mmCIF file of C-alpha atoms and ligand atoms in Angstrom:
data_model
loop_
_atom_site.group_PDB
_atom_site.id
_atom_site.type_symbol
_atom_site.label_atom_id
_atom_site.label_comp_id
_atom_site.label_asym_id
_atom_site.label_seq_id
_atom_site.Cartn_x
_atom_site.Cartn_y
_atom_site.Cartn_z
ATOM 1 C CA UNK A 1 0.000 0.000 0.000
ATOM 2 C CA UNK A 2 1.248 3.474 -0.869
ATOM 3 C CA UNK A 3 1.315 5.575 2.296
ATOM 4 C CA UNK A 4 2.486 9.015 1.206
ATOM 5 C CA UNK A 5 4.830 10.973 -1.024
ATOM 6 C CA UNK A 6 8.339 10.551 0.333
ATOM 7 C CA UNK A 7 10.187 12.927 -1.952
ATOM 8 C CA UNK A 8 10.367 14.544 -5.393
ATOM 9 C CA UNK A 9 13.651 14.107 -7.272
ATOM 10 C CA UNK A 10 15.038 17.067 -9.230
ATOM 11 C CA UNK A 11 17.961 16.810 -11.629
ATOM 12 C CA UNK A 12 20.367 19.747 -11.284
ATOM 13 C CA UNK A 13 23.591 20.645 -13.088
ATOM 14 C CA UNK A 14 25.270 22.089 -10.011
ATOM 15 C CA UNK A 15 24.194 20.999 -6.527
ATOM 16 C CA UNK A 16 25.827 23.920 -4.683
ATOM 17 C CA UNK A 17 24.150 26.460 -6.962
ATOM 18 C CA UNK A 18 20.801 24.699 -6.550
ATOM 19 C CA UNK A 19 21.171 24.540 -2.725
ATOM 20 C CA UNK A 20 22.030 28.243 -2.668
ATOM 21 C CA UNK A 21 18.984 28.997 -4.834
ATOM 22 C CA UNK A 22 16.643 27.025 -2.532
ATOM 23 C CA UNK A 23 18.177 28.796 0.494
ATOM 24 C CA UNK A 24 18.279 32.374 -0.733
ATOM 25 C CA UNK A 25 15.182 32.434 -2.951
ATOM 26 C CA UNK A 26 12.817 29.948 -1.274
ATOM 27 C CA UNK A 27 14.240 30.248 2.252
ATOM 28 C CA UNK A 28 14.660 26.462 2.460
ATOM 29 C CA UNK A 29 17.709 24.822 4.000
ATOM 30 C CA UNK A 30 19.128 21.620 2.523
ATOM 31 C CA UNK A 31 21.080 18.745 3.990
ATOM 32 C CA UNK A 32 24.823 18.344 3.536
ATOM 33 C CA UNK A 33 25.406 16.532 0.220
ATOM 34 C CA UNK A 34 26.046 12.808 0.268
ATOM 35 C CA UNK A 35 27.175 10.473 -2.504
ATOM 36 C CA UNK A 36 24.393 8.186 -3.700
ATOM 37 C CA UNK A 37 23.398 5.820 -6.482
ATOM 38 C CA UNK A 38 26.398 3.771 -7.529
ATOM 39 C CA UNK A 39 28.668 6.620 -6.511
ATOM 40 C CA UNK A 40 27.554 8.533 -9.594
ATOM 41 C CA UNK A 41 25.283 11.142 -7.967
ATOM 42 C CA UNK A 42 25.557 13.816 -5.290
ATOM 43 C CA UNK A 43 22.350 14.220 -3.288
ATOM 44 C CA UNK A 44 20.984 16.869 -0.958
ATOM 45 C CA UNK A 45 17.521 16.943 0.625
ATOM 46 C CA UNK A 46 15.321 19.998 1.116
ATOM 47 C CA UNK A 47 12.456 19.560 3.585
ATOM 48 C CA UNK A 48 9.218 21.404 3.008
ATOM 49 C CA UNK A 49 6.008 20.629 4.880
ATOM 50 C CA UNK A 50 6.881 16.998 5.537
ATOM 51 C CA UNK A 51 7.811 16.307 1.910
ATOM 52 C CA UNK A 52 11.409 16.181 0.753
ATOM 53 C CA UNK A 53 12.841 17.617 -2.446
ATOM 54 C CA UNK A 54 15.801 15.490 -3.529
ATOM 55 C CA UNK A 55 18.365 17.519 -5.474
ATOM 56 C CA UNK A 56 20.425 15.239 -7.694
ATOM 57 C CA UNK A 57 23.653 16.193 -9.426
ATOM 58 C CA UNK A 58 25.514 13.651 -11.512
ATOM 59 C CA UNK A 59 29.167 12.885 -10.833
ATOM 60 C CA UNK A 60 30.988 12.315 -14.110
ATOM 61 C CA UNK A 61 29.281 11.915 -17.476
ATOM 62 C CA UNK A 62 28.453 8.205 -17.583
ATOM 63 C CA UNK A 63 25.704 7.576 -15.019
ATOM 64 C CA UNK A 64 21.929 7.569 -15.609
ATOM 65 C CA UNK A 65 21.542 11.047 -14.073
ATOM 66 C CA UNK A 66 24.235 12.478 -16.350
ATOM 67 C CA UNK A 67 22.466 10.936 -19.354
ATOM 68 C CA UNK A 68 19.108 12.318 -18.166
ATOM 69 C CA UNK A 69 20.505 15.853 -17.860
ATOM 70 C CA UNK A 70 22.180 15.625 -21.237
ATOM 71 C CA UNK A 71 18.909 14.558 -22.881
ATOM 72 C CA UNK A 72 16.285 16.464 -20.906
ATOM 73 C CA UNK A 73 18.075 19.209 -19.009
ATOM 74 C CA UNK A 74 17.415 20.253 -15.443
ATOM 75 C CA UNK A 75 14.081 19.663 -13.817
ATOM 76 C CA UNK A 76 11.664 17.120 -12.436
ATOM 77 C CA UNK A 77 13.165 13.614 -12.435
ATOM 78 C CA UNK A 78 11.061 11.270 -10.283
ATOM 79 C CA UNK A 79 8.411 10.984 -7.587
ATOM 80 C CA UNK A 80 9.025 8.667 -4.659
ATOM 81 C CA UNK A 81 6.164 7.040 -2.783
ATOM 82 C CA UNK A 82 6.615 5.452 0.606
ATOM 83 C CA UNK A 83 5.141 1.947 0.796
ATOM 84 C CA UNK A 84 4.636 -0.279 3.822
ATOM 85 C CA UNK A 85 5.995 -3.454 2.199
ATOM 86 C CA UNK A 86 8.123 -3.107 -0.932
ATOM 87 C CA UNK A 87 8.148 -6.827 -1.846
ATOM 88 C CA UNK A 88 4.339 -7.061 -1.733
ATOM 89 C CA UNK A 89 4.096 -3.836 -3.753
ATOM 90 C CA UNK A 90 6.524 -5.087 -6.421
ATOM 91 C CA UNK A 91 4.667 -8.397 -6.762
ATOM 92 C CA UNK A 92 1.343 -6.627 -7.157
ATOM 93 C CA UNK A 93 2.751 -4.095 -9.659
ATOM 94 C CA UNK A 94 4.332 -6.847 -11.747
ATOM 95 C CA UNK A 95 0.992 -8.682 -11.730
ATOM 96 C CA UNK A 96 -0.573 -5.466 -13.090
ATOM 97 C CA UNK A 97 2.012 -5.375 -15.892
ATOM 98 C CA UNK A 98 4.046 -2.454 -14.540
ATOM 99 C CA UNK A 99 7.724 -2.583 -15.500
ATOM 100 C CA UNK A 100 9.910 -2.684 -12.388
ATOM 101 C CA UNK A 101 13.541 -1.669 -13.057
ATOM 102 C CA UNK A 102 15.937 -4.148 -11.491
ATOM 103 C CA UNK A 103 15.843 -5.309 -7.885
ATOM 104 C CA UNK A 104 15.299 -3.235 -4.729
ATOM 105 C CA UNK A 105 18.455 -1.548 -3.418
ATOM 106 C CA UNK A 106 19.286 -0.367 0.060
ATOM 107 C CA UNK A 107 19.547 3.434 -0.033
ATOM 108 C CA UNK A 108 19.758 6.167 2.582
ATOM 109 C CA UNK A 109 16.036 5.958 3.409
ATOM 110 C CA UNK A 110 15.545 2.208 3.122
ATOM 111 C CA UNK A 111 14.922 -0.339 0.379
ATOM 112 C CA UNK A 112 13.959 1.333 -2.889
ATOM 113 C CA UNK A 113 13.163 0.409 -6.473
ATOM 114 C CA UNK A 114 12.206 2.307 -9.642
ATOM 115 C CA UNK A 115 9.274 1.781 -12.008
ATOM 116 C CA UNK A 116 9.781 2.516 -15.704
ATOM 117 C CA UNK A 117 7.884 5.597 -16.982
ATOM 118 C CA UNK A 118 6.574 3.424 -19.863
ATOM 119 C CA UNK A 119 4.236 1.762 -17.380
ATOM 120 C CA UNK A 120 3.311 4.775 -15.247
ATOM 121 C CA UNK A 121 1.927 7.362 -17.710
ATOM 122 C CA UNK A 122 5.313 8.941 -18.303
ATOM 123 C CA UNK A 123 6.562 9.439 -14.745
ATOM 124 C CA UNK A 124 9.641 7.743 -13.293
ATOM 125 C CA UNK A 125 8.392 6.388 -9.974
ATOM 126 C CA UNK A 126 10.523 5.311 -7.018
ATOM 127 C CA UNK A 127 9.106 3.222 -4.192
ATOM 128 C CA UNK A 128 10.736 3.178 -0.789
ATOM 129 C CA UNK A 129 10.136 1.072 2.291
ATOM 130 C CA UNK A 130 11.609 3.134 5.101
ATOM 131 C CA UNK A 131 13.925 1.576 7.641
ATOM 132 C CA UNK A 132 12.443 1.253 11.130
HETATM 133 ZN ZN1 ZN B 1 14.616 9.465 -5.023
#
């Protein structure tokens, strides 16, 4: 079962510039950047009203985020929903014909997996089961 929106992922060219923009223009502080993905992205979180904005800057030019930016430019990248049980959710989505990308991975928030935009009306969807 989907419980709530966990975060919205935004692709940015320069994380420090984006963090400074969120701080000075929107008045929103962001977390210290961490390295995520397979070591190919730098991530910082901005909290607003219980929802997180995930700022994503590629490291290097080979990863999926670098390819996304090259093709689509900066902007909205994915929506992440928090689920209570990721394995149950994946099984039910697969049964509905939704394309799940790979296997769940342990990230900063918990186990997460992506759904291909082909099966979700054009939106890259991430599911996360938060760690206790
Ligand atoms: Zn995410």
